[in-house]
PDB file of C-alpha atoms in Angstrom:
ATOM      1  CA  MET Z   1     251.530 136.345  -9.550  1.00 60.00           C
ATOM      2  CA  GLN Z   2     249.329 133.958 -11.280  1.00 73.00           C
ATOM      3  CA  THR Z   3     246.216 135.097 -10.077  1.00 83.00           C
ATOM      4  CA  TRP Z   4     246.776 139.136 -10.658  1.00 79.00           C
ATOM      5  CA  ARG Z   5     248.054 138.252 -14.119  1.00 81.00           C
ATOM      6  CA  GLN Z   6     243.939 136.152 -14.167  1.00 87.00           C
ATOM      7  CA  TYR Z   7     242.190 138.809 -12.803  1.00 87.00           C
ATOM      8  CA  ARG Z   8     244.110 141.379 -14.989  1.00 84.00           C
ATOM      9  CA  ARG Z   9     243.311 139.320 -18.169  1.00 88.00           C
ATOM     10  CA  LYS Z  10     239.729 139.291 -17.101  1.00 91.00           C
ATOM     11  CA  PHE Z  11     239.500 142.802 -16.523  1.00 88.00           C
ATOM     12  CA  VAL Z  12     240.675 143.631 -19.804  1.00 87.00           C
ATOM     13  CA  ASP Z  13     238.491 141.304 -21.433  1.00 90.00           C
ATOM     14  CA  VAL Z  14     235.782 143.124 -19.753  1.00 90.00           C
ATOM     15  CA  LEU Z  15     236.705 146.688 -20.890  1.00 89.00           C
ATOM     16  CA  LYS Z  16     237.168 145.584 -24.357  1.00 90.00           C
ATOM     17  CA  ASN Z  17     233.576 144.727 -24.508  1.00 90.00           C
ATOM     18  CA  LEU Z  18     232.818 148.259 -22.925  1.00 88.00           C
ATOM     19  CA  VAL Z  19     234.730 149.933 -25.671  1.00 89.00           C
ATOM     20  CA  LYS Z  20     232.356 148.524 -28.057  1.00 89.00           C
ATOM     21  CA  GLN Z  21     229.284 148.642 -26.325  1.00 91.00           C
ATOM     22  CA  GLU Z  22     229.412 151.936 -24.218  1.00 90.00           C
ATOM     23  CA  PRO Z  23     232.481 153.983 -25.546  1.00 89.00           C
ATOM     24  CA  GLU Z  24     231.822 157.227 -23.963  1.00 90.00           C
ATOM     25  CA  TYR Z  25     231.797 155.661 -20.357  1.00 88.00           C
ATOM     26  CA  THR Z  26     234.952 153.970 -20.875  1.00 89.00           C
ATOM     27  CA  ALA Z  27     236.763 156.471 -22.299  1.00 91.00           C
ATOM     28  CA  LYS Z  28     236.156 158.871 -18.995  1.00 91.00           C
ATOM     29  CA  PHE Z  29     237.442 155.358 -16.972  1.00 90.00           C
ATOM     30  CA  LEU Z  30     240.161 154.655 -19.092  1.00 91.00           C
ATOM     31  CA  THR Z  31     241.762 157.869 -19.762  1.00 93.00           C
ATOM     32  CA  GLY Z  32     241.414 158.750 -15.878  1.00 92.00           C
ATOM     33  CA  CYS Z  33     242.947 155.468 -15.545  1.00 92.00           C
ATOM     34  CA  TYR Z  34     245.684 155.477 -17.533  1.00 94.00           C
ATOM     35  CA  GLU Z  35     246.752 159.506 -16.443  1.00 93.00           C
ATOM     36  CA  ASN Z  36     246.961 158.144 -12.961  1.00 93.00           C
ATOM     37  CA  LEU Z  37     248.941 154.952 -13.391  1.00 93.00           C
ATOM     38  CA  GLU Z  38     252.975 154.872 -12.897  1.00 94.00           C
ATOM     39  CA  THR Z  39     254.903 153.003 -15.569  1.00 94.00           C
ATOM     40  CA  LYS Z  40     257.437 151.642 -13.080  1.00 92.00           C
ATOM     41  CA  SER Z  41     254.954 149.915 -11.146  1.00 92.00           C
ATOM     42  CA  ASN Z  42     251.958 149.113 -13.652  1.00 91.00           C
ATOM     43  CA  GLU Z  43     253.923 148.606 -17.169  1.00 94.00           C
ATOM     44  CA  LEU Z  44     251.739 145.555 -18.068  1.00 92.00           C
ATOM     45  CA  PHE Z  45     248.317 147.340 -17.483  1.00 91.00           C
ATOM     46  CA  LYS Z  46     249.171 150.560 -18.624  1.00 95.00           C
ATOM     47  CA  SER Z  47     249.943 148.816 -22.211  1.00 95.00           C
ATOM     48  CA  ASP Z  48     246.597 147.228 -22.067  1.00 94.00           C
ATOM     49  CA  LEU Z  49     244.863 150.515 -21.577  1.00 95.00           C
ATOM     50  CA  ILE Z  50     246.931 151.952 -24.306  1.00 97.00           C
ATOM     51  CA  THR Z  51     245.827 149.332 -26.536  1.00 95.00           C
ATOM     52  CA  LEU Z  52     242.223 149.726 -25.446  1.00 95.00           C
ATOM     53  CA  LEU Z  53     242.804 153.614 -25.956  1.00 96.00           C
ATOM     54  CA  GLY Z  54     244.038 153.076 -29.643  1.00 95.00           C
ATOM     55  CA  GLU Z  55     240.981 150.673 -30.305  1.00 93.00           C
ATOM     56  CA  LEU Z  56     238.733 153.860 -28.703  1.00 94.00           C
ATOM     57  CA  GLY Z  57     240.410 156.046 -31.099  1.00 94.00           C
ATOM     58  CA  ARG Z  58     239.273 154.670 -34.117  1.00 93.00           C
ATOM     59  CA  ASP Z  59     235.899 156.533 -33.717  1.00 92.00           C
ATOM     60  CA  PHE Z  60     237.023 159.925 -34.777  1.00 91.00           C
ATOM     61  CA  SER Z  61     235.190 161.357 -31.810  1.00 92.00           C
ATOM     62  CA  PHE Z  62     237.220 159.933 -29.297  1.00 93.00           C
ATOM     63  CA  GLN Z  63     240.570 160.982 -30.941  1.00 93.00           C
ATOM     64  CA  PRO Z  64     240.817 163.944 -29.298  1.00 94.00           C
ATOM     65  CA  ARG Z  65     241.231 162.849 -25.794  1.00 94.00           C
ATOM     66  CA  VAL Z  66     242.904 159.773 -26.572  1.00 95.00           C
ATOM     67  CA  LEU Z  67     246.040 161.048 -29.035  1.00 96.00           C
ATOM     68  CA  PRO Z  68     247.486 163.181 -26.269  1.00 96.00           C
ATOM     69  CA  LEU Z  69     247.585 159.983 -23.850  1.00 97.00           C
ATOM     70  CA  ILE Z  70     248.862 158.161 -26.603  1.00 97.00           C
ATOM     71  CA  PHE Z  71     251.569 160.167 -27.483  1.00 97.00           C
ATOM     72  CA  ASN Z  72     252.725 160.017 -24.287  1.00 96.00           C
ATOM     73  CA  GLY Z  73     253.093 156.222 -24.336  1.00 97.00           C
ATOM     74  CA  LEU Z  74     255.375 156.736 -27.242  1.00 97.00           C
ATOM     75  CA  MET Z  75     257.762 158.737 -25.359  1.00 96.00           C
ATOM     76  CA  ASP Z  76     257.479 157.110 -22.295  1.00 96.00           C
ATOM     77  CA  PHE Z  77     261.435 155.621 -22.179  1.00 94.00           C
ATOM     78  CA  GLU Z  78     260.834 154.400 -18.513  1.00 95.00           C
ATOM     79  CA  SER Z  79     258.953 150.982 -20.927  1.00 96.00           C
ATOM     80  CA  GLN Z  80     260.096 149.833 -24.297  1.00 97.00           C
ATOM     81  CA  LEU Z  81     256.591 147.183 -23.983  1.00 97.00           C
ATOM     82  CA  LEU Z  82     254.505 150.861 -23.464  1.00 97.00           C
ATOM     83  CA  ARG Z  83     256.072 152.559 -26.303  1.00 98.00           C
ATOM     84  CA  ALA Z  84     255.762 149.301 -28.643  1.00 98.00           C
ATOM     85  CA  ASP Z  85     252.162 148.846 -27.499  1.00 98.00           C
ATOM     86  CA  SER Z  86     251.276 152.971 -28.140  1.00 98.00           C
ATOM     87  CA  ILE Z  87     253.010 152.474 -31.466  1.00 98.00           C
ATOM     88  CA  HIS Z  88     250.514 149.635 -32.296  1.00 98.00           C
ATOM     89  CA  ALA Z  89     247.804 151.960 -30.590  1.00 98.00           C
ATOM     90  CA  VAL Z  90     248.831 154.641 -33.761  1.00 98.00           C
ATOM     91  CA  ARG Z  91     247.926 152.013 -36.298  1.00 97.00           C
ATOM     92  CA  GLU Z  92     244.615 150.660 -34.885  1.00 95.00           C
ATOM     93  CA  MET Z  93     243.336 154.441 -34.544  1.00 96.00           C
ATOM     94  CA  TYR Z  94     244.179 155.008 -37.906  1.00 96.00           C
ATOM     95  CA  ARG Z  95     243.595 152.027 -39.349  1.00 92.00           C
ATOM     96  CA  ASN Z  96     240.673 152.756 -41.708  1.00 87.00           C
ATOM     97  CA  SER Z  97     240.596 156.153 -41.490  1.00 88.00           C
ATOM     98  CA  LYS Z  98     240.914 158.935 -44.402  1.00 88.00           C
ATOM     99  CA  SER Z  99     243.341 161.031 -42.029  1.00 90.00           C
ATOM    100  CA  ASN Z 100     246.728 160.199 -41.666  1.00 93.00           C
ATOM    101  CA  PRO Z 101     248.094 160.790 -37.998  1.00 96.00           C
ATOM    102  CA  PRO Z 102     249.713 163.982 -36.698  1.00 95.00           C
ATOM    103  CA  GLN Z 103     252.920 164.557 -38.493  1.00 93.00           C
ATOM    104  CA  ASN Z 104     254.632 164.873 -34.565  1.00 94.00           C
ATOM    105  CA  ILE Z 105     253.410 161.209 -34.272  1.00 96.00           C
ATOM    106  CA  VAL Z 106     254.781 160.320 -37.570  1.00 95.00           C
ATOM    107  CA  ASP Z 107     258.060 161.648 -36.806  1.00 94.00           C
ATOM    108  CA  ILE Z 108     257.840 160.002 -33.618  1.00 96.00           C
ATOM    109  CA  LEU Z 109     257.624 157.005 -35.505  1.00 96.00           C
ATOM    110  CA  LEU Z 110     260.190 157.204 -36.935  1.00 95.00           C
ATOM    111  CA  LEU Z 111     262.513 158.363 -34.349  1.00 94.00           C
ATOM    112  CA  HIS Z 112     261.575 154.814 -33.030  1.00 96.00           C
ATOM    113  CA  LEU Z 113     262.571 153.380 -36.113  1.00 93.00           C
ATOM    114  CA  GLN Z 114     266.201 154.099 -34.371  1.00 91.00           C
ATOM    115  CA  ASP Z 115     265.389 152.675 -31.428  1.00 93.00           C
ATOM    116  CA  SER Z 116     267.945 150.316 -29.729  1.00 93.00           C
ATOM    117  CA  TYR Z 117     265.179 147.967 -28.339  1.00 96.00           C
ATOM    118  CA  VAL Z 118     263.776 145.180 -30.552  1.00 96.00           C
ATOM    119  CA  ILE Z 119     260.395 145.156 -29.406  1.00 97.00           C
ATOM    120  CA  VAL Z 120     260.088 149.455 -30.130  1.00 97.00           C
ATOM    121  CA  HIS Z 121     262.252 149.051 -33.675  1.00 95.00           C
ATOM    122  CA  ARG Z 122     260.193 146.319 -34.848  1.00 96.00           C
ATOM    123  CA  ALA Z 123     256.896 147.657 -34.256  1.00 97.00           C
ATOM    124  CA  ALA Z 124     257.838 151.050 -35.588  1.00 96.00           C
ATOM    125  CA  VAL Z 125     258.809 149.217 -38.664  1.00 94.00           C
ATOM    126  CA  ASP Z 126     255.801 146.915 -38.872  1.00 95.00           C
ATOM    127  CA  VAL Z 127     253.658 149.787 -38.837  1.00 96.00           C
ATOM    128  CA  LEU Z 128     255.422 152.192 -41.164  1.00 95.00           C
ATOM    129  CA  ARG Z 129     256.053 149.594 -43.736  1.00 92.00           C
ATOM    130  CA  ARG Z 130     252.193 148.881 -43.343  1.00 93.00           C
ATOM    131  CA  ASN Z 131     251.368 152.523 -43.750  1.00 93.00           C
ATOM    132  CA  ALA Z 132     253.989 154.253 -45.841  1.00 91.00           C
ATOM    133  CA  HIS Z 133     251.695 156.774 -47.264  1.00 92.00           C
ATOM    134  CA  TRP Z 134     251.709 158.318 -44.014  1.00 94.00           C
ATOM    135  CA  LEU Z 135     255.331 159.560 -44.863  1.00 92.00           C
ATOM    136  CA  ASN Z 136     256.604 162.640 -47.149  1.00 87.00           C
ATOM    137  CA  GLU Z 137     259.444 161.850 -49.175  1.00 87.00           C
ATOM    138  CA  ALA Z 138     261.949 163.099 -47.094  1.00 84.00           C
ATOM    139  CA  GLN Z 139     260.641 161.288 -44.612  1.00 85.00           C
ATOM    140  CA  ALA Z 140     260.647 158.231 -46.533  1.00 84.00           C
ATOM    141  CA  ARG Z 141     264.164 158.703 -47.766  1.00 84.00           C
ATOM    142  CA  GLY Z 142     265.324 159.109 -44.288  1.00 77.00           C
ATOM    143  CA  ALA Z 143     263.445 155.715 -43.070  1.00 79.00           C
ATOM    144  CA  ILE Z 144     265.495 154.107 -45.738  1.00 74.00           C
ATOM    145  CA  GLY Z 145     268.730 155.840 -45.087  1.00 70.00           C
ATOM    146  CA  ILE Z 146     269.012 157.784 -48.676  1.00 51.00           C
TER     147      ILE Z 146
END
């Protein structure tokens, strides 16, 4: 088990470097790999990939390919870790963007404020707290319970 963790960590580090150096090639690999993984048996690796997809999505040209996968991660109720990492991936994608995430993504983030799993709830609170400008007035009131 320890060997797999070390191997996974090294592999993810290599992929991080490839995201920076060869984004087009890496985008094809990451999207294909992510789509073919089953959550239950590959939760940690799938969470690593969603994090990398969020970094890749910082480049606007990759968002159309990356955003549907992150959306799926946000809605993957087999894994709290994957949902939390998908929330952080949304934050990463729109960190320096002049545009906001699509409204359906913001709605899901608001939904995750009510999640019973602490890891998911805290991720949603953290991301929305730092990006309150993503919310319209009605959403902001709903988020704080007014």
